[in-house]
XYZ file of C-alpha atoms in Angstrom:
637
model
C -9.164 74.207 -34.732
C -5.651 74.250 -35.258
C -4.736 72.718 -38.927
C -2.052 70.541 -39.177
C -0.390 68.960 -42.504
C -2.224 66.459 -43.795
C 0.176 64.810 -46.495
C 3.877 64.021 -46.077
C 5.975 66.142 -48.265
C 6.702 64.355 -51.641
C 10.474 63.471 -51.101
C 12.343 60.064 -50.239
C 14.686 61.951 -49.172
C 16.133 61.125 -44.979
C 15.681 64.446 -42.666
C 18.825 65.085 -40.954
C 18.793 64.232 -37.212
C 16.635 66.020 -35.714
C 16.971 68.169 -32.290
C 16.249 66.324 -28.949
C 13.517 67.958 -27.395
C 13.093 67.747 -23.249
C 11.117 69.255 -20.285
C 11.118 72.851 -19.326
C 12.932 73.800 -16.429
C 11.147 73.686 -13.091
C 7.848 71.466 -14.391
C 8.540 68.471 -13.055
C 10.655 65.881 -11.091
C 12.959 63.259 -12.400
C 13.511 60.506 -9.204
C 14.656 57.001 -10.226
C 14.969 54.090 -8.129
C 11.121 54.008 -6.473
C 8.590 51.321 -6.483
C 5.548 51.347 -6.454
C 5.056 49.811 -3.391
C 7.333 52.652 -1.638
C 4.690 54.975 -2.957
C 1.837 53.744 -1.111
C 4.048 53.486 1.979
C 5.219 57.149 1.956
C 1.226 58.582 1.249
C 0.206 56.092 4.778
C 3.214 57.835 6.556
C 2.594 61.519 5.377
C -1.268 62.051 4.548
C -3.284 59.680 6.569
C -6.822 59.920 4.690
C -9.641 57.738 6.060
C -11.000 58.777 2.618
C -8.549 57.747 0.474
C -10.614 54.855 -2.105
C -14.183 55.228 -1.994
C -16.728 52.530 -3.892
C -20.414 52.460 -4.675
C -21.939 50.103 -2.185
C -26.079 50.527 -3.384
C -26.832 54.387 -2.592
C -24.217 55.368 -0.885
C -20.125 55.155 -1.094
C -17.960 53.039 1.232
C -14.519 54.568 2.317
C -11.664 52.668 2.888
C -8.514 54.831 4.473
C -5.004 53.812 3.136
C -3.695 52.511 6.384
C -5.753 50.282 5.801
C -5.784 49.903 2.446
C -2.002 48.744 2.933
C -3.303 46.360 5.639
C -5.998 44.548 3.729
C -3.383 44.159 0.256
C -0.365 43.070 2.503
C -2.838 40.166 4.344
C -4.294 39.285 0.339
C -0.688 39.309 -0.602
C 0.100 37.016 2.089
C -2.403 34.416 1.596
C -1.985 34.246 -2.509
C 1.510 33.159 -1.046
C 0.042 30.470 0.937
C -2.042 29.307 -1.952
C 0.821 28.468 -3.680
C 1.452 31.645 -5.825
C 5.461 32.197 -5.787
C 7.526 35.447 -6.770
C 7.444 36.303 -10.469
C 4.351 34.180 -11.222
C 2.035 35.844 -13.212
C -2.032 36.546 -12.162
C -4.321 37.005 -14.394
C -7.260 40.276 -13.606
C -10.285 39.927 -15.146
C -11.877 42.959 -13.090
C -13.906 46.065 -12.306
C -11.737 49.185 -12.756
C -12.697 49.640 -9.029
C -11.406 49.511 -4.949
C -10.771 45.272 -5.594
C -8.435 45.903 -8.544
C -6.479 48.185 -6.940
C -6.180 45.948 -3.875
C -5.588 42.907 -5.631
C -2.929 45.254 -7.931
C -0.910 46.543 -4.614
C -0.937 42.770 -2.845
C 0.737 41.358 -6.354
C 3.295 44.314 -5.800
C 4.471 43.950 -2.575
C 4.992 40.186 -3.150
C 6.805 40.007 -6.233
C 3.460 38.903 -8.090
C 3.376 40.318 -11.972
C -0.033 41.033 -12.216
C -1.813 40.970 -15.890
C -4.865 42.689 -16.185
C -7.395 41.513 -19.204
C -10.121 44.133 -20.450
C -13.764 42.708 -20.038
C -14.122 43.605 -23.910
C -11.914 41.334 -25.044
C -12.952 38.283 -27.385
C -12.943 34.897 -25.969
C -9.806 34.033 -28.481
C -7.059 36.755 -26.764
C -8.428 36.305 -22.887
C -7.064 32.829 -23.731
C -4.373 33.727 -25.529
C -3.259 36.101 -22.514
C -3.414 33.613 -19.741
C -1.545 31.025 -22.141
C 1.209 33.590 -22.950
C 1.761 34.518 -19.296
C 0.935 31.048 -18.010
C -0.955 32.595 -15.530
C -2.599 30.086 -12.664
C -4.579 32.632 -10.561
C -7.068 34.670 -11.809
C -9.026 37.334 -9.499
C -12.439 38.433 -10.597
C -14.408 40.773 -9.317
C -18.025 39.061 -8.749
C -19.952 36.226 -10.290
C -21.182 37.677 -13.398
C -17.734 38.663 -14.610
C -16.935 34.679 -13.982
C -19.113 33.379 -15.800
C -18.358 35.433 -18.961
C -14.671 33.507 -18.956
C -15.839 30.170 -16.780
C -16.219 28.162 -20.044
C -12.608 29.109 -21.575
C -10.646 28.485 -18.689
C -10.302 24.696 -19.227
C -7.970 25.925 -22.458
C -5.536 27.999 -20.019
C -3.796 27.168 -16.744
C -6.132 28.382 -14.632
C -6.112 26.167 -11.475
C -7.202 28.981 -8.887
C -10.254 31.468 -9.328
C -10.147 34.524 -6.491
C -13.456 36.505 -5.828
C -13.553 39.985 -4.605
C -17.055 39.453 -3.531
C -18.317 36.484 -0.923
C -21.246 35.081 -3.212
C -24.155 33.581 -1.509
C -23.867 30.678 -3.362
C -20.330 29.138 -4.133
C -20.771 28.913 -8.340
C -19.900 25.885 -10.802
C -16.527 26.028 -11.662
C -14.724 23.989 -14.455
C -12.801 20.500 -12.939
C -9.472 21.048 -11.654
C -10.471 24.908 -10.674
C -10.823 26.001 -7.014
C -12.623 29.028 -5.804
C -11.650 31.362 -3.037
C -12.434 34.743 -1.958
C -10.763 38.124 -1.109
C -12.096 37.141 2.516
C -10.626 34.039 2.602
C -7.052 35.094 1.694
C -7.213 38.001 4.197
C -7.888 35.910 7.153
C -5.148 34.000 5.806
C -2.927 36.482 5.329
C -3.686 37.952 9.029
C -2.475 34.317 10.351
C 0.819 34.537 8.561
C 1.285 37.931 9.580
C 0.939 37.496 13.171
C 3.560 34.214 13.081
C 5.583 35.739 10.574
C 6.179 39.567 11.757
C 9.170 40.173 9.767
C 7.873 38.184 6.687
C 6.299 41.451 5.059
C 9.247 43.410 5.688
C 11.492 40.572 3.914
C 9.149 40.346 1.317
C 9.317 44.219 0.553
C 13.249 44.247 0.956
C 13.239 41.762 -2.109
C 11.128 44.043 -4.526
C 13.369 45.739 -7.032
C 12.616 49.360 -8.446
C 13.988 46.942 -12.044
C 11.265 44.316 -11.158
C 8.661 43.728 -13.881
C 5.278 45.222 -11.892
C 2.908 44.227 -14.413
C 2.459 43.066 -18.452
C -0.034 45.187 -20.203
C -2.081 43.679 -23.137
C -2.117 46.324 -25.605
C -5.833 46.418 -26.655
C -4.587 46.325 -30.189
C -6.200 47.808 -33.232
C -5.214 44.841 -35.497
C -4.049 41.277 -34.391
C -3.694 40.233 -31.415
C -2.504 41.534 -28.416
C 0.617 42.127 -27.167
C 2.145 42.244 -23.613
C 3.760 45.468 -22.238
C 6.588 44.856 -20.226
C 6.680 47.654 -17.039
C 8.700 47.742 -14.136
C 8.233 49.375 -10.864
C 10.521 52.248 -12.011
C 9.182 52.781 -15.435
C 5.615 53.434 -14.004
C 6.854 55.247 -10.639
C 9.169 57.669 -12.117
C 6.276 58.402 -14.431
C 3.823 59.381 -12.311
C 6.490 61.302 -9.760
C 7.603 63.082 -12.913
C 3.669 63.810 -13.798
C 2.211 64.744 -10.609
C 5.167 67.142 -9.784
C 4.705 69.161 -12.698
C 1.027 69.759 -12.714
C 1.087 73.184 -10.860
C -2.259 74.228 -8.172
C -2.483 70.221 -7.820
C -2.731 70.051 -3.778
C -0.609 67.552 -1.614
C -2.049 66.333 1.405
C -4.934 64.174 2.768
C -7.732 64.706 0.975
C -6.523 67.909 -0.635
C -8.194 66.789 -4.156
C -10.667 64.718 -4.883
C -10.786 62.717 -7.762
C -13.729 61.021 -9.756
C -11.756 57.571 -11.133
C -13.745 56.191 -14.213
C -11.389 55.033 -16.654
C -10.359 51.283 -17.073
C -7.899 50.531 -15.033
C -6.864 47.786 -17.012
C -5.260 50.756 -18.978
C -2.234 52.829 -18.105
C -3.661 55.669 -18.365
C -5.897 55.173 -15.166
C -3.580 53.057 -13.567
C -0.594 55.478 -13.346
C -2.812 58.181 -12.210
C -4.263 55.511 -9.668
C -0.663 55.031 -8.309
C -0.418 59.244 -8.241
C -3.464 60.221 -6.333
C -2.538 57.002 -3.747
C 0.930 59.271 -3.516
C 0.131 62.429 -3.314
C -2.961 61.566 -0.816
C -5.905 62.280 -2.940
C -9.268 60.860 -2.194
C -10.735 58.905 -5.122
C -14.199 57.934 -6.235
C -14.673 54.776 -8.364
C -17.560 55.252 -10.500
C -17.923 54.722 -14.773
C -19.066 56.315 -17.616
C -22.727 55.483 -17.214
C -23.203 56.832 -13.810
C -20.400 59.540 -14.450
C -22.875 62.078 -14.549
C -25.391 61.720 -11.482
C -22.170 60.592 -9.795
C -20.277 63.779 -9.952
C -22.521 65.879 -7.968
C -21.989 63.365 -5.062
C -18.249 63.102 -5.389
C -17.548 66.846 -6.468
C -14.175 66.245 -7.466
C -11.456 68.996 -7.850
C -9.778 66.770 -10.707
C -10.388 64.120 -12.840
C -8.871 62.221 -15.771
C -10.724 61.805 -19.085
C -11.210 61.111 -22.666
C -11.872 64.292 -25.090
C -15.202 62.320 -25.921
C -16.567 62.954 -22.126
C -15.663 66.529 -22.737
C -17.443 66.665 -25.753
C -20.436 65.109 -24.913
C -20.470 67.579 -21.893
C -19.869 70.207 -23.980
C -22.356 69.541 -26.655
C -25.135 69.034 -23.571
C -24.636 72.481 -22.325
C -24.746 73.869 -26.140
C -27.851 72.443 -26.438
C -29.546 73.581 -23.002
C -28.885 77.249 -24.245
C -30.736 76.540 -27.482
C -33.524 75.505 -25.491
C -33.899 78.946 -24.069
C -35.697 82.045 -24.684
C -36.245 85.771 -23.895
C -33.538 87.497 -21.331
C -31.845 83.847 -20.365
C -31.347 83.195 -24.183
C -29.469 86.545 -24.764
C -27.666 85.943 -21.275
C -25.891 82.774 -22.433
C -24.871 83.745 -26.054
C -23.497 86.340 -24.680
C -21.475 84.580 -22.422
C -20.924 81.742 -24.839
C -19.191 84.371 -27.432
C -16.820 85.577 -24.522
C -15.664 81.948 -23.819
C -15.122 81.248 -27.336
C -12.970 83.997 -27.119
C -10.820 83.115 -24.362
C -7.029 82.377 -25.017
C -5.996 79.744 -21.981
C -2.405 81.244 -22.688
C -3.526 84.840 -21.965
C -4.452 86.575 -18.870
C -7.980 88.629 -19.860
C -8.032 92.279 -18.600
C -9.911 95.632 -18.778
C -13.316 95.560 -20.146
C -13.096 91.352 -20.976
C -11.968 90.303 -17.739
C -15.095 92.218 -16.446
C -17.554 91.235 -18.337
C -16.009 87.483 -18.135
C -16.510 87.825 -14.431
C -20.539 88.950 -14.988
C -20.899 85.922 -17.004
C -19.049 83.220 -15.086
C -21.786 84.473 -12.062
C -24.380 84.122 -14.187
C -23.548 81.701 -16.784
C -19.971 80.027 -16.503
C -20.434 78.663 -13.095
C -23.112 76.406 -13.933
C -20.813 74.264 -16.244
C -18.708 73.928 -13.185
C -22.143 72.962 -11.124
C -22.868 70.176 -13.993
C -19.106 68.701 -13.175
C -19.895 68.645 -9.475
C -19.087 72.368 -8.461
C -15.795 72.318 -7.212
C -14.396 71.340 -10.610
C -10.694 72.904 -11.342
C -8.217 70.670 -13.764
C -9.183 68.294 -15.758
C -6.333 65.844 -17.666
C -7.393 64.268 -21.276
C -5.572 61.645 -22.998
C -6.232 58.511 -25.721
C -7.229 60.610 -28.259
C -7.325 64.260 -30.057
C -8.809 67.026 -28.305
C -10.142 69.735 -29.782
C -8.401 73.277 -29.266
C -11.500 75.383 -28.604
C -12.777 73.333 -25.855
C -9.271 74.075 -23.779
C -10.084 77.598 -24.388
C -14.194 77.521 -23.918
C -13.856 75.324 -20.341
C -10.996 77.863 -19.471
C -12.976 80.487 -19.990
C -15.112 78.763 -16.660
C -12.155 78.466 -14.537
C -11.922 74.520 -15.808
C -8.281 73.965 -16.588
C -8.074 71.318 -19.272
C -4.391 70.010 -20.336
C -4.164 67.224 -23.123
C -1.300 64.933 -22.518
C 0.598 62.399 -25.028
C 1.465 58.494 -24.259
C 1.479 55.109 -24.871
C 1.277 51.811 -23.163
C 4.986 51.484 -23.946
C 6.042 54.634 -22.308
C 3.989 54.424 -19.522
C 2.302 56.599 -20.305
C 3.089 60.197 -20.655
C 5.198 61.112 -22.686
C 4.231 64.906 -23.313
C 1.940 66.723 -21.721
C 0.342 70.006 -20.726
C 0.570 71.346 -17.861
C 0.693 74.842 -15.409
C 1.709 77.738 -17.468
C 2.723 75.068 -20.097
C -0.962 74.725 -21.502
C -1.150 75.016 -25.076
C -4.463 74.182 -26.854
C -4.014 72.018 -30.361
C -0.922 70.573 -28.627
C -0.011 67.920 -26.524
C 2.308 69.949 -24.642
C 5.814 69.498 -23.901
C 7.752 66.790 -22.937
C 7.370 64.897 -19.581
C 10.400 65.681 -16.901
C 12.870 62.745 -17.683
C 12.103 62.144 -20.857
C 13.490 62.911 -24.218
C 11.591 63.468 -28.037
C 12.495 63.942 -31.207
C 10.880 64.023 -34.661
C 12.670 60.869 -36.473
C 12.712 60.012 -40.361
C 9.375 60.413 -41.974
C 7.875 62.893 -39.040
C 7.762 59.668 -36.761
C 7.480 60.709 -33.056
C 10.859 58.994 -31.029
C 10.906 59.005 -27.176
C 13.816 57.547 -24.896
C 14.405 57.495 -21.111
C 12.826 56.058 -17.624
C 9.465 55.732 -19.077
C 10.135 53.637 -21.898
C 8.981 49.901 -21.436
C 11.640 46.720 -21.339
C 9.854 45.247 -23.889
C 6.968 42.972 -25.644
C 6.730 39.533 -23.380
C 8.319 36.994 -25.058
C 8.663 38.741 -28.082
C 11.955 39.873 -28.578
C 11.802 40.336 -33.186
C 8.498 42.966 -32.440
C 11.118 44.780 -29.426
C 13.502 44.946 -31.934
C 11.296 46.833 -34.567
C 9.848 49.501 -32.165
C 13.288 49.989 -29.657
C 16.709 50.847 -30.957
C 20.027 50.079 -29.174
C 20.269 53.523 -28.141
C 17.019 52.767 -26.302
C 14.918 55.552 -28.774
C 11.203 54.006 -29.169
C 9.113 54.240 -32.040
C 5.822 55.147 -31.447
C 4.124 54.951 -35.039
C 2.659 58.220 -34.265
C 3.544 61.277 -36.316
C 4.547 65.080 -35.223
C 6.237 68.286 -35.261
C 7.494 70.514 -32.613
C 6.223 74.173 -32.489
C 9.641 76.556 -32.563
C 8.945 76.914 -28.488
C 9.236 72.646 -28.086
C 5.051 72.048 -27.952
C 4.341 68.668 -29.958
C 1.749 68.545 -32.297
C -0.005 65.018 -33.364
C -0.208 65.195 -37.400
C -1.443 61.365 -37.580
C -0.621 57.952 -37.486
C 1.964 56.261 -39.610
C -0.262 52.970 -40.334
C -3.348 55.335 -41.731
C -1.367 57.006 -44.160
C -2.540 56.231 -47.636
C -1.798 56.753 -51.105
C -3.994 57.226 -53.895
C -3.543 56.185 -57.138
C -2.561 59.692 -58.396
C 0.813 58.526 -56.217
C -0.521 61.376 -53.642
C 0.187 60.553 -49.515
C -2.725 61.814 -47.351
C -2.834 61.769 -43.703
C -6.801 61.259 -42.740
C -6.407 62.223 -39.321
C -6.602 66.085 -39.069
C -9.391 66.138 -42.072
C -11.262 63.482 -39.216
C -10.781 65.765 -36.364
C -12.056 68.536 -38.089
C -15.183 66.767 -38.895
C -15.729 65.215 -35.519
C -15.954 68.322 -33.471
C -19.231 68.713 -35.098
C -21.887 67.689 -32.822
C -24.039 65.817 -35.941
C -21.050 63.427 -35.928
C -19.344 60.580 -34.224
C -16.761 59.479 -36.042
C -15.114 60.166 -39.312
C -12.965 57.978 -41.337
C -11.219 59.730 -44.778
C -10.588 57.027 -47.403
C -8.946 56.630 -50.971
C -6.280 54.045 -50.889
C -5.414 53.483 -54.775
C -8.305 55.623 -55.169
C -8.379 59.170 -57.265
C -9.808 60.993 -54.644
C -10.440 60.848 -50.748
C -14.275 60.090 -49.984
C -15.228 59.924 -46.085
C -17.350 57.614 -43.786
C -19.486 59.683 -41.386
C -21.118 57.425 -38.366
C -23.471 59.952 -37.213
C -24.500 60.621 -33.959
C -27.925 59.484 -33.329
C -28.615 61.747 -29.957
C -28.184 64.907 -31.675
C -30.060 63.480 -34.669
C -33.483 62.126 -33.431
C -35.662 59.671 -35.353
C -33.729 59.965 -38.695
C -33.730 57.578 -41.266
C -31.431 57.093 -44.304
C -33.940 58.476 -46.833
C -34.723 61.576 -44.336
C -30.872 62.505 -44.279
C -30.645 62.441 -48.201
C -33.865 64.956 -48.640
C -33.483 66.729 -45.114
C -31.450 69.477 -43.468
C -29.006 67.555 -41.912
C -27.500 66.265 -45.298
C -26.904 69.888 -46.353
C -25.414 71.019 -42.731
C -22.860 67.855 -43.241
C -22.204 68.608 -46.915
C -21.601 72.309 -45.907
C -19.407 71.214 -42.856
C -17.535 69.179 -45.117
C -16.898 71.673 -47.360
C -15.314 73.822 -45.000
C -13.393 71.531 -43.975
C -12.057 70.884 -47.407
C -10.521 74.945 -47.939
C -7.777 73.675 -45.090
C -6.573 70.657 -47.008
C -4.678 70.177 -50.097
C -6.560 69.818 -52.952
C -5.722 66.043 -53.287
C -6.825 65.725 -49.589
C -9.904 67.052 -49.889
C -13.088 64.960 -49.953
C -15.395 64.350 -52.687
C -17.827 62.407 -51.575
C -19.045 61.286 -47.826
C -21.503 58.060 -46.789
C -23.816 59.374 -43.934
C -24.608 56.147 -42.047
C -26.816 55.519 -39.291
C -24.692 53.456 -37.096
C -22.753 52.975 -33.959
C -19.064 52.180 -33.466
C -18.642 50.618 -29.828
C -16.239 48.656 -27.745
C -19.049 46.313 -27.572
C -20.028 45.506 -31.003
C -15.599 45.280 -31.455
C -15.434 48.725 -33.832
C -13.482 50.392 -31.004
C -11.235 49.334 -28.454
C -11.730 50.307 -24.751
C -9.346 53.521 -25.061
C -12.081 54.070 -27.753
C -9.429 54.069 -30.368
C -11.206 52.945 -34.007
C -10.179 50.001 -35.170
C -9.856 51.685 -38.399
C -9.041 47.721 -40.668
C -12.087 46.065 -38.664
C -14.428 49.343 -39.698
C -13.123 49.194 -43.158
C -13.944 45.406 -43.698
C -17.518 45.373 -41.795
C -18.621 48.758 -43.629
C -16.935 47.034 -46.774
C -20.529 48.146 -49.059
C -20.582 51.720 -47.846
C -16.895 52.192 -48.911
C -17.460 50.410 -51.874
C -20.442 52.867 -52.398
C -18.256 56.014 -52.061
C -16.425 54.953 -55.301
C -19.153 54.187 -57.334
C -20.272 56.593 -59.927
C -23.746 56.560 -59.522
C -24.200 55.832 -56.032
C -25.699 59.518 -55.443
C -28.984 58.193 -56.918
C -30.008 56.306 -53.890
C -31.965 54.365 -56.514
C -28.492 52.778 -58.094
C -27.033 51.510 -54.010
C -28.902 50.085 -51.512
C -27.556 51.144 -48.195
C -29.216 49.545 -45.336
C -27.833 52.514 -42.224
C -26.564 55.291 -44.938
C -27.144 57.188 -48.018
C -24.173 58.779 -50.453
C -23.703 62.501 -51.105
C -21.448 64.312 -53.502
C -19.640 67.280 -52.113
């Protein structure tokens, strides 16, 4: 893996300013002045796909074209209208990342609607807080069950209006003052208005702004609570036009790619790339992470979006089917597993490598494609670090993976991979449009058309992240390679010092230790401490029936103590760690140790693992006599 500097350099002193980084020439297009809406009306006038959104309906998938697609959202546009929803009124989702949101989504578009989607994980306290903020007095859901998770908190918001995607058998109880309708029921309304109204949807489209607020974003928030993303039309359309034109081999045209969707929508990741398959005519399969994998040989999609912990689980099932082989098939595939580890995605293989890559891709290679579907060719990762060798290993299989760079605020991309611009350990280079530089302290600056307006009715927090020169600070840290590829050295809220007066950066140290299979997720420690210890959550798949006292006597204790060490000759000395806590535990959206970009909400960990850190600084927690860990055991390094 390529290492990255793990401590800031020991100077108060201010950088000078620092060069303005921007895209390279010919990878991508800048176009202002689009919204959204004019997206999905350009893809039903060029690429008419009666494939274009496809759901799960029991065993098989239900298409719905985007001519009518446009049809059904204009009609459910129409009748929120006629419920009594007016222009720049806010709707609360509380959805499926599925075919409703994205209907419900394009009908609060075209009619000036601001829609405000809430993720399903969030606690009770910021769902309320969210439809408070945005006094929101429609909310859809997408069936039954998901209302009556949020039924009992709505009498503490303004909800006076509950919209089902689903027709329910039975009509369910609702709070007082709350009416229920359904998707149905707004359509048919819609359909009446439409057909006295004819010019009423062209009117209605005329008045929709590329400047117009599309939609407030709840950051899902590592600490506090959440706040709301301002995005217009143009920050989020010139986004994905600048994205989608600079990912070369993508294919315009009806039903040119195909696309397995199974990312939140309630994020911007998934939703811009929503809005850029509807564009560029793609045909899109709804699905999620727990049917990902029997899913994918249905859809066979030539493209997909993902997190690097997909990837990694993917990766780390097809290491493990070649350990379960023997005889000829068990030579075949280390063999061919050495020659993708030895793959360079920036390097064209020839003479006797490209021939024997070719043997093993027929052979070997081409079943990792088979396991994605088949038909597998680029795959885009974002939310999170990805690790270098995997670019290079899946390239090796003709699986082009390219790790991008964003945030909610910038909606999202800010740099990313792409074409002949594919860099492993990077995020790439900046998006078309946008410009980076590396501000004081190594903190990561980005201005142009993808930066947001601002928090919702929170102008002070605006203030602190956006400049008057429009730069936004995204907290994140970096450095530009000499040839303008970023490089994500850590966050600027984990850095810690110890007591020694020593800055470390955790992140790289965590990355390192997280591309081993044995482990989940790492967290280096040591604020006002003498040394850095780590927290390893391991992964209980890979590890079987293990208990604590079977990791301190067994194997696995010395594999991790020997990975760690490793992992140690990169780092500084004062970086390095001294100690680790193996504990036998999972970090989740659901039990709140993660939030649903699977981010690790790194203060909440801290507090709830509060004995196991404590542990890792006392002197003789190694003698699992002296600490009693209920899910871990202590080991000195």
């Amino acid at each position: 893996m390529q290492q990255v500097p793990s401590a800031l350099p020991e100077t108060d002193m201010v950088p000078p300013p620092s060069q303005i980084y921007t895209a390279p020439d010919n990878s991508g297009e800048v176009v202002l002045g689009r919204t959204l809406v004019s997206l999905m009306d350009e893809a039903c006038e060029r690429y008419s796909n009666p494939k274009a959104l496809n759901g799960r309906v029991g065993d098989s998938w239900q298409a719905l074209s985007n001519t009518d697609f446009r049809r059904r959202s204009e009609d459910l546009g129409l009748g929120l209208l006629e419920l009594g929803a007016q222009r720049g009124d806010c709707v609360g989702f509380f959805t499926h990342s599925d075919v409703s949101f994205c209907l419900a989504d394009m009908a609060c578009l075209i009619t000036g609607l601001i829609d405000v989607p809430i993720y399903l994980t969030h606690p009770p306290s910021a769902i309320k807080h969210i439809l408070n903020e945005t006094e929101s007095k429609v909310l859809v859901c997408s069936d039954t069950t998901l209302l009556r998770d949020i039924a009992e908190i709505l009498p503490d918001t303004g909800v006076t209006k509950v919209i089902l995607a689903d027709t329910p058998p039975a009509a369910p109880t609702l709070p007082k003052g709350i009416s229920l309708h359904t998707f149905a029921e707004l359509e048919t309304t819609g359909k009446t208005v439409r057909e006295a109204q004819p010019d009423k949807l062209e009117l209605l489209r005329a008045q929709v702004k590329a400047d117009d607020t599309a939609t407030l974003i709840y950051t899902s928030g590592t600490t506090g609570m959440p706040k709301g993303v301002v995005l217009t039309h143009e920050n989020i359309s010139s986004n994905v036009i600048a994205s989608i034109t600079g990912l070369k081999g993508f294919k315009v045209g009806a039903g040119n790619e195909v696309a397995a969707s199974f990312l939140p929508l309630t994020h911007i990741f998934a939703r811009s790339l929503h809005y850029a398959l509807m564009w560029s005519g793609s045909s899109v399969y709804f699905t999620d992470p727990e049917r990902l994998r029997d899913d994918l040989k249905d859809i066979k999609p030539t493209f997909f979006a993902s997190v690097p912990r997909v990837l990694e689980k993917a990766y780390e099932r097809i290491v493990a089917t070649g350990a379960s082989l023997t005889g000829v098939k068990k030579t075949l595939f280390d063999w061919a597993m050495d020659l993708a580890k030895r793959y360079d995605v920036e390097t064209q293989p020839s003479g006797l490598y490209a021939l024997q890559l070719g043997i093993a891709d027929k052979l070997v290679l081409s079943k990792w494609r088979e396991a994605l579907g088949g038909e597998i060719k680029q795959i885009i990762v974002g939310g999170a670090a990805l690790r270098a060798d995997l670019v290079n290993t899946f390239g090796a299989a003709g699986i082009s993976i390219m790790q991008g760079y964003g945030l909610t605020e910038t909606s999202p991309v800010i740099t990313y991979n792409r074409g002949a611009y594919n860099r492993p350990g990077t995020v790439g280079p900046p998006l078309a449009g946008a410009e980076v530089r590396i501000g004081k302290e190594g903190e990561i600056l980005t201005r142009g058309p993808h930066v947001m307006k601002g928090y919702y009715k929170a102008p002070e927090k605006t203030a602190e992240v956006l400049d008057e020169d429009g730069w936004f600070n995204t907290g994140d840290l970096g450095e530009f390679t000499d040839d303008g590829y970023l490089k994500i050295t850590g966050r600027l809220k984990n850095l810690f010092k110890l007591s020694t007066g020593k800055y470390v950066m955790p992140q790289p140290l965590e990355e390192t230790l997280e591309a081993s299979p044995l482990i989940d997720t790492a967290l280096v420690i040591g604020e006002s401490q003498k040394y850095c210890s780590a927290l390893l959550f391991l992964n209980a798949e890979a590890l079987g029936s293990a208990s604590p006292e079977s990791l301190k006597q067994g194997e696995i204790s010395s594999q991790l103590k020997t990975l760690v060490q490793d992992a140690n000759k990169d780092m500084p000395h004062w970086s390095s760690v001294k100690r680790i806590v193996l504990i036998l535990d999972e970090l989740s959206v659901d039990n709140g140790m993660l939030t649903p970009k699977l981010s690790v909400k790194r203060k909440q960990v801290l507090e709830r693992y509060k004995t196991y850190l404590e542990a890792a600084y006392d002197s003789d927690a190694a003698d699992s006599d002296a600490v009693n860990l209920e899910k871990g055991v202590v080991v000195d390094i």
